PDB file of C-alpha atoms in Angstrom:
ATOM      1  CA  GLY A   1     -27.950  38.198  17.162  1.00  0.00           C
ATOM      2  CA  LYS A   2     -27.567  41.381  14.950  1.00  0.00           C
ATOM      3  CA  ALA A   3     -27.932  41.946  11.094  1.00  0.00           C
ATOM      4  CA  ASN A   4     -25.227  43.561   8.890  1.00  0.00           C
ATOM      5  CA  SER A   5     -22.626  44.609  11.526  1.00  0.00           C
ATOM      6  CA  GLN A   6     -20.727  42.897  14.340  1.00  0.00           C
ATOM      7  CA  ILE A   7     -22.033  42.977  17.985  1.00  0.00           C
ATOM      8  CA  LEU A   8     -20.288  45.791  19.804  1.00  0.00           C
ATOM      9  CA  ASP A   9     -18.562  45.191  23.177  1.00  0.00           C
ATOM     10  CA  THR A  10     -21.305  47.425  24.968  1.00  0.00           C
ATOM     11  CA  GLU A  11     -23.941  45.003  23.541  1.00  0.00           C
ATOM     12  CA  PHE A  12     -24.220  42.491  26.380  1.00  0.00           C
ATOM     13  CA  PRO A  13     -26.661  41.383  29.156  1.00  0.00           C
ATOM     14  CA  LEU A  14     -26.588  43.151  32.434  1.00  0.00           C
ATOM     15  CA  GLU A  15     -26.671  40.989  35.525  1.00  0.00           C
ATOM     16  CA  ASP A  16     -29.959  40.700  37.493  1.00  0.00           C
ATOM     17  CA  LYS A  17     -31.981  42.074  34.570  1.00  0.00           C
ATOM     18  CA  PHE A  18     -34.455  39.910  32.883  1.00  0.00           C
ATOM     19  CA  TYR A  19     -34.427  39.704  28.918  1.00  0.00           C
ATOM     20  CA  THR A  20     -37.157  38.247  26.578  1.00  0.00           C
ATOM     21  CA  ALA A  21     -35.718  35.610  24.314  1.00  0.00           C
ATOM     22  CA  ASN A  22     -37.268  35.173  20.927  1.00  0.00           C
ATOM     23  CA  SER A  23     -35.614  33.089  18.248  1.00  0.00           C
ATOM     24  CA  SER A  24     -37.461  35.146  15.660  1.00  0.00           C
ATOM     25  CA  MET A  25     -34.560  37.504  14.387  1.00  0.00           C
ATOM     26  CA  GLY A  26     -35.571  41.168  15.542  1.00  0.00           C
ATOM     27  CA  SER A  27     -38.288  40.002  18.093  1.00  0.00           C
ATOM     28  CA  GLY A  28     -36.293  39.582  21.318  1.00  0.00           C
ATOM     29  CA  SER A  29     -35.175  42.173  24.062  1.00  0.00           C
ATOM     30  CA  GLN A  30     -32.549  44.465  22.729  1.00  0.00           C
ATOM     31  CA  LEU A  31     -28.935  44.663  24.350  1.00  0.00           C
ATOM     32  CA  GLY A  32     -27.669  48.168  24.345  1.00  0.00           C
ATOM     33  CA  THR A  33     -29.025  50.436  21.631  1.00  0.00           C
ATOM     34  CA  ASN A  34     -27.258  49.350  18.343  1.00  0.00           C
ATOM     35  CA  GLY A  35     -29.489  46.588  17.448  1.00  0.00           C
ATOM     36  CA  ALA A  36     -28.268  43.441  18.983  1.00  0.00           C
ATOM     37  CA  ILE A  37     -31.154  41.049  20.258  1.00  0.00           C
ATOM     38  CA  VAL A  38     -31.711  38.058  22.533  1.00  0.00           C
ATOM     39  CA  LEU A  39     -32.691  34.917  20.461  1.00  0.00           C
ATOM     40  CA  TYR A  40     -32.385  32.313  23.262  1.00  0.00           C
ATOM     41  CA  SER A  41     -32.237  32.013  26.898  1.00  0.00           C
ATOM     42  CA  GLY A  42     -32.227  28.908  28.617  1.00  0.00           C
ATOM     43  CA  ALA A  43     -30.175  25.592  29.516  1.00  0.00           C
ATOM     44  CA  GLY A  44     -30.234  24.089  25.993  1.00  0.00           C
ATOM     45  CA  ASN A  45     -27.668  23.873  23.709  1.00  0.00           C
ATOM     46  CA  GLU A  46     -29.198  24.663  20.310  1.00  0.00           C
ATOM     47  CA  VAL A  47     -31.815  27.160  18.925  1.00  0.00           C
ATOM     48  CA  GLU A  48     -33.443  27.367  15.294  1.00  0.00           C
ATOM     49  CA  ILE A  49     -33.570  30.937  14.336  1.00  0.00           C
ATOM     50  CA  THR A  50     -36.247  32.136  12.015  1.00  0.00           C
ATOM     51  CA  ASN A  51     -37.009  35.489   9.992  1.00  0.00           C
ATOM     52  CA  LEU A  52     -33.631  35.549   8.512  1.00  0.00           C
ATOM     53  CA  ALA A  53     -33.443  37.565   5.140  1.00  0.00           C
ATOM     54  CA  GLN A  54     -31.469  35.979   2.254  1.00  0.00           C
ATOM     55  CA  GLY A  55     -28.312  37.923   1.332  1.00  0.00           C
ATOM     56  CA  THR A  56     -27.980  39.328   4.942  1.00  0.00           C
ATOM     57  CA  GLU A  57     -24.848  38.840   7.110  1.00  0.00           C
ATOM     58  CA  TYR A  58     -25.599  38.003  10.621  1.00  0.00           C
ATOM     59  CA  PHE A  59     -23.446  38.094  13.760  1.00  0.00           C
ATOM     60  CA  PHE A  60     -23.909  36.156  17.176  1.00  0.00           C
ATOM     61  CA  ARG A  61     -22.398  36.057  20.430  1.00  0.00           C
ATOM     62  CA  LEU A  62     -22.897  33.793  23.492  1.00  0.00           C
ATOM     63  CA  PHE A  63     -23.101  35.212  26.961  1.00  0.00           C
ATOM     64  CA  GLU A  64     -23.682  33.515  30.479  1.00  0.00           C
ATOM     65  CA  PHE A  65     -25.504  35.727  32.940  1.00  0.00           C
ATOM     66  CA  ASN A  66     -27.955  35.743  35.862  1.00  0.00           C
ATOM     67  CA  ASP A  67     -31.276  37.313  35.554  1.00  0.00           C
ATOM     68  CA  ASP A  68     -33.368  38.771  38.433  1.00  0.00           C
ATOM     69  CA  GLY A  69     -35.812  35.927  38.328  1.00  0.00           C
ATOM     70  CA  VAL A  70     -38.794  38.413  38.200  1.00  0.00           C
ATOM     71  CA  ARG A  71     -41.002  37.962  35.156  1.00  0.00           C
ATOM     72  CA  SER A  72     -43.073  41.137  34.434  1.00  0.00           C
TER      73      SER A  72
END
């Protein structure tokens, strides 16, 4: 997810890399360098996103990827 601007085509998860997901806007791993963050990672089909600011426009994208399986 990202606030105030669209997610760029360069902001996507890389295969075999681990990302920390956090449904609190601004708290997950960043994708690229322009502010898109990981809000959810898992097999479910819904997530409740928190820490949203009133009057702010948010953009979201869905990705399917394989992480490296290593948690550090």
